[in-house]
Tab-separated table of C-alpha atoms and ligand atoms in Angstrom:
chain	number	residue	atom	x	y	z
M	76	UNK	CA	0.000	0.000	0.000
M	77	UNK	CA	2.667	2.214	1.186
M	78	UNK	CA	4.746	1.747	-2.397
M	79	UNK	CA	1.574	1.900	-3.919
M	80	UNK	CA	0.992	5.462	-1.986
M	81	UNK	CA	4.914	6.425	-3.059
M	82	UNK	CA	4.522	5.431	-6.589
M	83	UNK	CA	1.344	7.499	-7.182
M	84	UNK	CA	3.143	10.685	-6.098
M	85	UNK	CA	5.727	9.801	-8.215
M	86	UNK	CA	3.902	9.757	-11.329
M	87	UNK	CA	1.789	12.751	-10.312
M	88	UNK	CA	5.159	14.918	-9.533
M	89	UNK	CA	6.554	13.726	-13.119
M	90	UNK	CA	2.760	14.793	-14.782
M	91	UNK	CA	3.156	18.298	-12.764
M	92	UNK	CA	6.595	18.825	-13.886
M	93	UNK	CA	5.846	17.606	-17.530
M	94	UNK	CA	2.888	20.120	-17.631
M	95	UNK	CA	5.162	22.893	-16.236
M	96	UNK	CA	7.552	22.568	-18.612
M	97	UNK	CA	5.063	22.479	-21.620
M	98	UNK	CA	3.218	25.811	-20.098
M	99	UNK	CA	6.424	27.554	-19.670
M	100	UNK	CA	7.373	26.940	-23.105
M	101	UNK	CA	4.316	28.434	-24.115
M	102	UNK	CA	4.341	31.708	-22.256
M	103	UNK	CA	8.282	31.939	-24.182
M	104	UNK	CA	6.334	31.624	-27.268
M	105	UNK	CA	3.741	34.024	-26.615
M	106	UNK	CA	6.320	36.150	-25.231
M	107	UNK	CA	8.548	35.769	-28.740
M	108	UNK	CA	5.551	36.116	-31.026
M	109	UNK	CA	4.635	39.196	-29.046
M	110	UNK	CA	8.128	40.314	-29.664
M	111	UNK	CA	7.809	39.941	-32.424
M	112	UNK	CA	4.931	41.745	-33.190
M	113	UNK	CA	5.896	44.582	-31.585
M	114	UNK	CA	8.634	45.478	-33.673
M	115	UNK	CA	8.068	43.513	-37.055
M	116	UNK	CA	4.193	44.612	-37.271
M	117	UNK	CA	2.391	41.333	-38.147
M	118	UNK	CA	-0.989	42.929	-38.695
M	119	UNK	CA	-2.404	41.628	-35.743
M	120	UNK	CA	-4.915	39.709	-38.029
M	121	UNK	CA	-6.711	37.755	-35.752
M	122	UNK	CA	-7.770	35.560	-38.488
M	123	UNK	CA	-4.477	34.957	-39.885
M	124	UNK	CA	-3.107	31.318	-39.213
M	125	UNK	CA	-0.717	31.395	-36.272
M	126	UNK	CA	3.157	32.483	-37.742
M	127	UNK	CA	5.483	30.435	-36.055
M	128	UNK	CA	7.449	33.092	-34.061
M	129	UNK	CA	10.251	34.052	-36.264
M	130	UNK	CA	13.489	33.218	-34.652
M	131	UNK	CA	16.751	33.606	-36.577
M	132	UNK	CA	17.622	30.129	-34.975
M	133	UNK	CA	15.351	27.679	-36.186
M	134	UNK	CA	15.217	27.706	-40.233
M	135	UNK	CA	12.921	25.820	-42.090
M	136	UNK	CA	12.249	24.542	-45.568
M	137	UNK	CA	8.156	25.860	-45.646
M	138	UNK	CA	7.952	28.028	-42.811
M	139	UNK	CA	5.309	30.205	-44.447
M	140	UNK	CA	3.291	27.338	-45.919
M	141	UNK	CA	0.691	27.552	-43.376
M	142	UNK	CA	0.004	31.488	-43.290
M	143	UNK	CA	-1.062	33.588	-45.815
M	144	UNK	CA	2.159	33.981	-47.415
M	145	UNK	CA	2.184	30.503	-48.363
M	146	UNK	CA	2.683	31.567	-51.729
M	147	UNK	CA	6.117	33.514	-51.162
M	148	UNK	CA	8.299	31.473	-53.233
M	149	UNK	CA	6.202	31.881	-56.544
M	150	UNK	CA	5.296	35.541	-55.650
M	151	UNK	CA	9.293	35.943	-56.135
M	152	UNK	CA	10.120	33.759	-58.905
M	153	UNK	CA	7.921	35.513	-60.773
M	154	UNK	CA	8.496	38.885	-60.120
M	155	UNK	CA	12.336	38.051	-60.344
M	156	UNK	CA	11.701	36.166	-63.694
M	157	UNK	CA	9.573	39.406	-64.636
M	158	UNK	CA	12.032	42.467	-63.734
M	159	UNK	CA	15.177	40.352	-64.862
M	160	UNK	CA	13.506	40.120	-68.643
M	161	UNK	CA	13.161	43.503	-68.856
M	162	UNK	CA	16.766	44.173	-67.148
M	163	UNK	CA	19.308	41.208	-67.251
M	164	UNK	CA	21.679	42.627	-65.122
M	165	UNK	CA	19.186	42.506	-61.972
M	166	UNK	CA	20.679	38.495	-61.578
M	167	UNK	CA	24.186	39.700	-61.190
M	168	UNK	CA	23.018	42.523	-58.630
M	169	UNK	CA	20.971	40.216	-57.042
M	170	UNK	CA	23.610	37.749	-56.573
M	171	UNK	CA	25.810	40.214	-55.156
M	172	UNK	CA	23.539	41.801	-52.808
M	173	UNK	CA	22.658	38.375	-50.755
M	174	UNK	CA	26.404	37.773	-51.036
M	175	UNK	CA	27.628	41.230	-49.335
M	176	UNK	CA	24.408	41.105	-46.981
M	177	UNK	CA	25.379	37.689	-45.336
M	178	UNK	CA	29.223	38.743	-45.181
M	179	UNK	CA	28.857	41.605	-43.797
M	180	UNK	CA	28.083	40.822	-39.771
M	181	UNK	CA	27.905	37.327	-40.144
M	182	UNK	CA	24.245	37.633	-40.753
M	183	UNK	CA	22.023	37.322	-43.259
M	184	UNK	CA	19.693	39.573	-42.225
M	185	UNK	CA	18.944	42.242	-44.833
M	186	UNK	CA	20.506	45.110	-42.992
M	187	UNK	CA	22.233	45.896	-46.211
M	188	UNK	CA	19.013	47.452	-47.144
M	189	UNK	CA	18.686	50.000	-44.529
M	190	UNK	CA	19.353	52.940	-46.137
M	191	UNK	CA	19.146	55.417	-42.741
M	192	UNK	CA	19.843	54.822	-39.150
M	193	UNK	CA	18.088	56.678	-36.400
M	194	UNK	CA	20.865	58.861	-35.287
M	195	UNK	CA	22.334	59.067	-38.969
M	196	UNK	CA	25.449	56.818	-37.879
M	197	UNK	CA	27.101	55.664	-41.431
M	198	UNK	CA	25.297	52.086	-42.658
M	199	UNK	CA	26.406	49.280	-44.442
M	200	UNK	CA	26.073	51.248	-47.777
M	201	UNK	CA	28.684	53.808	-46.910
M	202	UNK	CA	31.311	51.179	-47.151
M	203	UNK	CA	33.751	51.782	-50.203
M	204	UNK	CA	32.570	47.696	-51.104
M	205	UNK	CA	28.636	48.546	-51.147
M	206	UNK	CA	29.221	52.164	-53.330
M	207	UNK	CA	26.970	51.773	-56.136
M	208	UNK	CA	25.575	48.487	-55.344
M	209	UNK	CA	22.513	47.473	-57.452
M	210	UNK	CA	19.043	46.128	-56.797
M	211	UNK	CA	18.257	48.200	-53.884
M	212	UNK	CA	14.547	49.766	-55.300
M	213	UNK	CA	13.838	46.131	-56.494
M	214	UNK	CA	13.992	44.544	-53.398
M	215	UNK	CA	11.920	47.517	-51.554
M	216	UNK	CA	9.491	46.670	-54.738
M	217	UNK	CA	9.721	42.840	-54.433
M	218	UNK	CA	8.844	43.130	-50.460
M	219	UNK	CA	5.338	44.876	-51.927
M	220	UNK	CA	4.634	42.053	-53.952
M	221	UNK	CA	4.861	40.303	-51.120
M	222	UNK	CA	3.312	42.420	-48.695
M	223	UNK	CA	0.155	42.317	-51.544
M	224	UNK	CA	0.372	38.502	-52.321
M	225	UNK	CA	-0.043	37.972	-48.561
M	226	UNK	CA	-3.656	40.200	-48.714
M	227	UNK	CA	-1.507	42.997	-46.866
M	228	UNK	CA	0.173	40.592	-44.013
M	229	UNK	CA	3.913	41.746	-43.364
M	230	UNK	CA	4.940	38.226	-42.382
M	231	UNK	CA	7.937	37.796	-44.533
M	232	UNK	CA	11.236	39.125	-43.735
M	233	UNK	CA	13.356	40.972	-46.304
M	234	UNK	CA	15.879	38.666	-45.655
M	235	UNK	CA	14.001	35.979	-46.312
M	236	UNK	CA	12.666	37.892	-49.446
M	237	UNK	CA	16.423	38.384	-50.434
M	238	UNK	CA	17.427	34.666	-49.730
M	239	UNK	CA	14.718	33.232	-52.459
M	240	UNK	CA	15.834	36.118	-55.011
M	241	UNK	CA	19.365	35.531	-54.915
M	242	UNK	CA	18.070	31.640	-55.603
M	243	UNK	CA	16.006	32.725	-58.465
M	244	UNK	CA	18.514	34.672	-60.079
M	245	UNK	CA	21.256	31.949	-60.119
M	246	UNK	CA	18.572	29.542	-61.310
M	247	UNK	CA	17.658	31.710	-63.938
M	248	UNK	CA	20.710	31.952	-65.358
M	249	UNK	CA	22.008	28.584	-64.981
M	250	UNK	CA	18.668	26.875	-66.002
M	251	UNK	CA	18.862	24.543	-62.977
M	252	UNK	CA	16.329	23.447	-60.778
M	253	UNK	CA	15.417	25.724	-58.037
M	254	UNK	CA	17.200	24.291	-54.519
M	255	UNK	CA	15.535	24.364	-51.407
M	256	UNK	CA	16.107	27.861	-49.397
M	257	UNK	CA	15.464	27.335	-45.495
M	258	UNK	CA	13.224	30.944	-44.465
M	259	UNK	CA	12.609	31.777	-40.896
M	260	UNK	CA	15.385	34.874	-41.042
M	261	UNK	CA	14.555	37.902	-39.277
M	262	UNK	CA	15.135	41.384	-40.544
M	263	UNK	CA	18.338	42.875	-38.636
M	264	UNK	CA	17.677	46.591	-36.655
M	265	UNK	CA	21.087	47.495	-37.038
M	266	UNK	CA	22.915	48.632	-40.069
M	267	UNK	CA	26.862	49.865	-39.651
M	268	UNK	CA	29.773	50.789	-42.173
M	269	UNK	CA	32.575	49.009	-39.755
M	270	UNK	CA	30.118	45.306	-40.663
M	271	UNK	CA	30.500	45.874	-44.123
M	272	UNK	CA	34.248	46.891	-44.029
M	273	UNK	CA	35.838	43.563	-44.066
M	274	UNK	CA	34.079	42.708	-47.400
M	275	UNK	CA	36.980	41.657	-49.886
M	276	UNK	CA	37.614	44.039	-52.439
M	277	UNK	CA	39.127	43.854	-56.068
M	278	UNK	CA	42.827	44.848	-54.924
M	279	UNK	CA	42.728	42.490	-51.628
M	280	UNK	CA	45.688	39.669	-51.150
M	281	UNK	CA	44.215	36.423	-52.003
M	282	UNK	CA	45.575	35.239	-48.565
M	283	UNK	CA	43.257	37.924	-46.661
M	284	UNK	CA	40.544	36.387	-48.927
M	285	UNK	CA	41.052	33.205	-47.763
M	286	UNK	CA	40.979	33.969	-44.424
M	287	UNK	CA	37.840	36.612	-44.784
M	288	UNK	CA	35.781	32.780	-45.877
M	289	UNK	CA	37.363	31.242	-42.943
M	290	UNK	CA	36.276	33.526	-40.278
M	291	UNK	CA	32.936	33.526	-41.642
M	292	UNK	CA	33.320	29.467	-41.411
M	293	UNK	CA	34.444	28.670	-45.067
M	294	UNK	CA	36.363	26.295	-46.704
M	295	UNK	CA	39.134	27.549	-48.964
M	296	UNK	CA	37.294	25.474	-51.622
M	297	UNK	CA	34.078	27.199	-50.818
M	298	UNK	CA	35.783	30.205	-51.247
M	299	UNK	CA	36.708	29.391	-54.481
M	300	UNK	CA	33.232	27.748	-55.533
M	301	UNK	CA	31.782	31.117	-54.061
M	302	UNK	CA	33.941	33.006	-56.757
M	303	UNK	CA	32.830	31.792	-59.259
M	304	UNK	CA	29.537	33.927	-58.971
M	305	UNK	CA	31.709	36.320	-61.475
M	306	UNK	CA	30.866	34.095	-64.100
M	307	UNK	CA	27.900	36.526	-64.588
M	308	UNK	CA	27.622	40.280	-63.970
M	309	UNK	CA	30.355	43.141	-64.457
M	310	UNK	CA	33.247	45.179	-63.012
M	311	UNK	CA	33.576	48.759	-63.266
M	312	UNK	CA	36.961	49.717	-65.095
M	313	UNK	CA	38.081	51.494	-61.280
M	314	UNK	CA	38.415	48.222	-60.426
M	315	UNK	CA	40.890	47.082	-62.644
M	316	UNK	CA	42.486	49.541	-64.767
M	317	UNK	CA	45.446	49.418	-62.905
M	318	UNK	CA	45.791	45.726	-64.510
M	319	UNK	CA	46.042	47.352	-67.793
M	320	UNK	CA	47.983	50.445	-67.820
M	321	UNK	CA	50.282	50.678	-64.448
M	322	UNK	CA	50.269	47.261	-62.000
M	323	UNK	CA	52.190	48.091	-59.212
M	324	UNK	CA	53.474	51.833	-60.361
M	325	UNK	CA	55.124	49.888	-63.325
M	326	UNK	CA	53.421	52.292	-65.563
M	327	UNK	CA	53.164	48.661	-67.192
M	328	UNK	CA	49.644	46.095	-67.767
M	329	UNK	CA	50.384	42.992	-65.321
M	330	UNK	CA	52.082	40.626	-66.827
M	331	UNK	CA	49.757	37.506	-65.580
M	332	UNK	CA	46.870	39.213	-68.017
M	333	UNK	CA	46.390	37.751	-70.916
M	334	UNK	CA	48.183	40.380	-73.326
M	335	UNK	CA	44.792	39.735	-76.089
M	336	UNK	CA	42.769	40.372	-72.793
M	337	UNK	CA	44.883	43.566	-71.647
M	338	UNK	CA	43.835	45.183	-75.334
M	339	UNK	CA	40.473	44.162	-75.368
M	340	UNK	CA	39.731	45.935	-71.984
M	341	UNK	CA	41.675	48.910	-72.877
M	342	UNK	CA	38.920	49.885	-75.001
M	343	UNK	CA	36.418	49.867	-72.420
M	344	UNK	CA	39.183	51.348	-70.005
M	345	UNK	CA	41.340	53.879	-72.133
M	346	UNK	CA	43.466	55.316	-69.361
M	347	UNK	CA	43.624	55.393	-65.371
M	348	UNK	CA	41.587	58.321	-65.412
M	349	UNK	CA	38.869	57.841	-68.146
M	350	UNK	CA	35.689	55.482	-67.792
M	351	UNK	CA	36.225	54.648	-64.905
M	352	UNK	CA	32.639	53.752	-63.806
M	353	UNK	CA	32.344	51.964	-67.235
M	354	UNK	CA	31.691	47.878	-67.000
M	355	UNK	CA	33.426	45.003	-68.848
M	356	UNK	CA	32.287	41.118	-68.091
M	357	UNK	CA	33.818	39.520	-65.476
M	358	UNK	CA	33.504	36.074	-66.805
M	359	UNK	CA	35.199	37.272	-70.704
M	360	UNK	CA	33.617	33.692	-71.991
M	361	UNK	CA	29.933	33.356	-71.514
M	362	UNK	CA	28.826	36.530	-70.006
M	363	UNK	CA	25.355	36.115	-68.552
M	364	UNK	CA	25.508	32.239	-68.339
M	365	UNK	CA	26.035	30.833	-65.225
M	366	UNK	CA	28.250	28.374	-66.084
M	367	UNK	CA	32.250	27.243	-65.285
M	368	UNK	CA	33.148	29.531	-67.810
M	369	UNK	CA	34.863	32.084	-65.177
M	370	UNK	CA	37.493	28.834	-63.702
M	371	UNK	CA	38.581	27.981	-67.733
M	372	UNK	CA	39.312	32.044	-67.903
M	373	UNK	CA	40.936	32.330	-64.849
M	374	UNK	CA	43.471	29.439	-65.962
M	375	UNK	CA	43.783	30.898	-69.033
M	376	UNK	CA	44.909	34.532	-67.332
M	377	UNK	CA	41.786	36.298	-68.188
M	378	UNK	CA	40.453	36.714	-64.858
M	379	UNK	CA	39.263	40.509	-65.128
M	380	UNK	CA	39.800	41.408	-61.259
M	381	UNK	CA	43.042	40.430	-59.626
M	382	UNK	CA	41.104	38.828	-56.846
M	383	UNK	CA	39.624	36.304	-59.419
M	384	UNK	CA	43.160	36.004	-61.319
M	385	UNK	CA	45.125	35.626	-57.931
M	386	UNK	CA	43.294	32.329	-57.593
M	387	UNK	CA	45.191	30.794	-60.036
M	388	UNK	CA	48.319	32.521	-58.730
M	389	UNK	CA	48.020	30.733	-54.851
M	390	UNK	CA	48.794	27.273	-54.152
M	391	UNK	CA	46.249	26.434	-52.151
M	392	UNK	CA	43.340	27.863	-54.435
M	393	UNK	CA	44.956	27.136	-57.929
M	394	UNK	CA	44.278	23.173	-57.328
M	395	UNK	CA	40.325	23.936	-56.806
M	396	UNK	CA	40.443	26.659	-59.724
M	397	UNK	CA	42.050	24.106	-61.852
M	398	UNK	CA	39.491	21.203	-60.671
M	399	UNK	CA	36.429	23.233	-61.326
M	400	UNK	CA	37.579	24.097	-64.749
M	401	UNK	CA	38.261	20.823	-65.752
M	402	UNK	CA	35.272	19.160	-64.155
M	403	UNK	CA	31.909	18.906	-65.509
M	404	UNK	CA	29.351	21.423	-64.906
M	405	UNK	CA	27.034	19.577	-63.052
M	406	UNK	CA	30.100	19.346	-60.612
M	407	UNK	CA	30.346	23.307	-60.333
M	408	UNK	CA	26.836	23.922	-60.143
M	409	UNK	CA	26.261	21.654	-57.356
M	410	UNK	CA	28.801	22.547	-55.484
M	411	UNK	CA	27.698	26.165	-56.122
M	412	UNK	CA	24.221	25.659	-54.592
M	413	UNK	CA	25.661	24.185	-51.289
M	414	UNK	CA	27.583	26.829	-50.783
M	415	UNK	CA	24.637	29.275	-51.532
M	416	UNK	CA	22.509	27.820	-48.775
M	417	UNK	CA	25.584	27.684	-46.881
M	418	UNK	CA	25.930	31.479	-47.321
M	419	UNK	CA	22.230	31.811	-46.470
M	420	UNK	CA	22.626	30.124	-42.866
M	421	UNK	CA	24.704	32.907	-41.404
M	422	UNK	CA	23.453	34.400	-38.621
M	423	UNK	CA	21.117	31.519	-37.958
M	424	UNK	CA	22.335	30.365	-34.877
M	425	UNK	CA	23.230	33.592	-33.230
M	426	UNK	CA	19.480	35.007	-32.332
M	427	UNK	CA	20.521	38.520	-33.144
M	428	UNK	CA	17.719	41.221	-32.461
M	429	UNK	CA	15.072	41.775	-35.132
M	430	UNK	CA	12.262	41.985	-36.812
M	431	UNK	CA	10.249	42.283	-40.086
M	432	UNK	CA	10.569	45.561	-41.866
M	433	UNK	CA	7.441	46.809	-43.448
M	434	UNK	CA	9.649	48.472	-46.315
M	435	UNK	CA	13.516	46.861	-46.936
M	436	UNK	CA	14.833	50.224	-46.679
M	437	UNK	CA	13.587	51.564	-43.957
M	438	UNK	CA	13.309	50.378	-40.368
M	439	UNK	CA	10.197	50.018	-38.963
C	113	HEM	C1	36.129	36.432	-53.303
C	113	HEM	C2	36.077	37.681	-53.058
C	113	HEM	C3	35.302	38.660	-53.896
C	113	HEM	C4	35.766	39.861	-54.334
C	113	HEM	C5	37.120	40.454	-54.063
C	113	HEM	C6	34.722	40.458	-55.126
C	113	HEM	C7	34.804	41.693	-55.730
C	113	HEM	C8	33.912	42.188	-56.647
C	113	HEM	C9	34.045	43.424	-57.377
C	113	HEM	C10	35.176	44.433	-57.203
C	113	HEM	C11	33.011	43.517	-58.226
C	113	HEM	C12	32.717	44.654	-59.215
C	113	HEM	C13	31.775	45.657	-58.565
C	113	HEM	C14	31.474	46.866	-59.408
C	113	HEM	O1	32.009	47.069	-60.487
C	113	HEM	O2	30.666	47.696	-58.931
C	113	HEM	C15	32.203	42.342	-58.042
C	113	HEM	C16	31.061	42.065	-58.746
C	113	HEM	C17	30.274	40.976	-58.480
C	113	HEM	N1	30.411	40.070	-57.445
C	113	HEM	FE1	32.025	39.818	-56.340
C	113	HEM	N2	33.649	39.623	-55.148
C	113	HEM	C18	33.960	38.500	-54.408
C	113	HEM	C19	33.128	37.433	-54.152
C	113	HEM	C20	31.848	37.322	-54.607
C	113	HEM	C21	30.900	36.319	-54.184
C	113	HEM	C22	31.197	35.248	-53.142
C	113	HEM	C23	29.753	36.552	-54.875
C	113	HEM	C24	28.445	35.833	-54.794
C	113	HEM	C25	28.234	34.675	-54.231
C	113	HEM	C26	29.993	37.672	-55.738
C	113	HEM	C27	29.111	38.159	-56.660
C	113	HEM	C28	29.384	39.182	-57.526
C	113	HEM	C29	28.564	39.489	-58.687
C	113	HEM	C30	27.367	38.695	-59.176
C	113	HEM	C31	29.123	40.634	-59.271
C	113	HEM	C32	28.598	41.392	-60.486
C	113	HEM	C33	27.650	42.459	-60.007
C	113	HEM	C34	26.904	43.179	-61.101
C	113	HEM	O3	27.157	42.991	-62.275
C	113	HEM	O4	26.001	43.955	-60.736
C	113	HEM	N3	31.255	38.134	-55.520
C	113	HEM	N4	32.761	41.560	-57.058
């Protein structure tokens, strides 16, 4: 009788603790959705299905499917597919935004966007990297679409917005199917030039590069997969000129440029002071195909940048440049799409502080 007694209060302690647990759980969700509400604005349409409370640590594959944005992912493609007709060089921009968005803090959480912060302090887009950077009034455009497509719920982060573009534009141009894009990102509050500052630049030593990738938790050979992203899109001649008319105050072109190459460009880039804003193809092969195309240049010393050409000039990345040009496409692209949603996954274990901006620009 007496175990009997014992046992009973046993199981009822373990139900009681059980049931704690569960409504303590709750009250953090309540408190995370509320959170969230507060700053990100989620209508508060009662008759919306419940939005799992955005948290930039749990991605998933779907997590709009059961709210009214459940149509994000075609809302995108097509507006993406649209816009990109009409302008081709939105994929490249696109590209290049996620890419300089996710390096920037770590984060992929669209705070490349903000254009203004509240005490005026210099954002990501002062930084010499972001000067000029393209796409900007699309995305702000895209997030309406969305905004619309969701009968006026603002549910889906501009990060998340930004993640499916850049995934549209690559698959647009390499005419591959469309890889899965985890969503769940929230839209970052803070925006600052120092984030954006370690972004590598045209004139930066391969070995910073490599180690710029490795802080953020990449491979060399991801770095080198990553790179290849100039097989589309273009490169303003400020970038490069020195290549052609005075490497290293030789008053000479550098001598690991194709000499064919060094003439070609020279007509798009007369002089060190001319044109310099003017654009030439990165990838001097196929130039809005995404394709291997940039790895057979590189080894062939027409690598426009000398970032791109100084991977063929480094041990350690020369064997992967050298791989990827001789392997197949398929073996590229693949490789190419795992490190995209690679890319895409920073930030998501580090809970930073946000929300969901009602315009990408602007915070809320
Ligand atoms: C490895 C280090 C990298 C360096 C040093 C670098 C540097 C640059 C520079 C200087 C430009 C020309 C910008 C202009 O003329 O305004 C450019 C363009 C571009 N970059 Fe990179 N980049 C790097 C990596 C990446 C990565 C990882 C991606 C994407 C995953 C990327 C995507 C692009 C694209 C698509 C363009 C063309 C943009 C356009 O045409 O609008 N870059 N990059």
């Amino acid at each position: 009788m007496r175990r009997d007694k014992h046992l009973r209060l046993l199981v009822t302690y373990i139900i009681f603790l059980l049931a704690a647990n569960s409504f303590s759980s709750l009250l953090g969700e309540a408190a995370s959705e509320k959170n969230t509400k507060k700053g990100g604005d989620q209508n508060g349409d009662q008759n919306v299905a419940a939005v799992p409370p955005a948290q930039a640590s749990k991605l998933r594959y779907n997590h709009y499917r059961t709210t009214r944005c459940s149509k994000v992912e075609s809302v995108v493609t097509t507006e993406v597919t649209k816009r990109s007709k009409r302008d081709p060089t939105l994929i490249a921009a696109l590209l290049r935004l996620f890419f300089h968005d996710c390096f920037a803090n770590k984060q992929c959480d669209a705070s490349l966007l903000i254009k203004k912060m509240p005490k005026n302090e210099k954002t990501e887009l002062h930084s010499g990297s972001n000067v000029g950077i393209k796409g900007l009034a699309f995305m702000d455009y895209l997030k309406t679409k969305v905004v619309e497509s969701c009968n006026g719920s603002n549910i889906v982060s501009c990060a998340d917005i930004l993640a499916l573009a850049a995934r549209d534009a690559y698959v647009l141009a390499s005419k591959r199917p469309a890889y899965p894009v985890l969503l769940g990102r929230l839209d970052g509050m803070v925006s600052l030039v120092k984030d954006a500052d370690s972004l590598p630049g045209a004139r930066t030593p391969i070995n910073t590069i490599v180690s710029v990738f490795k802080d953020a938790g990449f491979t060399t050979e991801e770095a080198v997969i990553l790179s290849g992203a100039h097989t589309i899109g273009e490169a303003k001649c400020k970038f490069f000129n020195d290549r052609l008319h005075n490497f290293l105050n030789t008053k000479k072109p550098d001598r690991t440029m194709d000499p064919a190459l060094v003439e070609q460009l020279k007509k798009i880039c007369p002089n060190m002071t001319a044109n310099l804003e003017s654009p030439a193809f990165l990838d001097q092969g196929t130039r809005r195909v995404f394709d291997k195309s940039y790895f057979v240049q590189v080894t062939r010393q027409r690598g426009v940048l000398q970032s791109d050409q100084n991977l063929f000039a480094n041990a350690a990345t020369k064997q992967f440049v050298t791989g990827l040009a001789s392997g197949t496409e398929e073996n590229f692209l693949s490789k190419f799409e795992k490190a995209m949603a690679k890319l895409g996954n920073l930030g998501a274990t580090t809970n930073y502080k946000g929300n969901i901006r009602r315009v990408c620009s602007v915070l809320n």
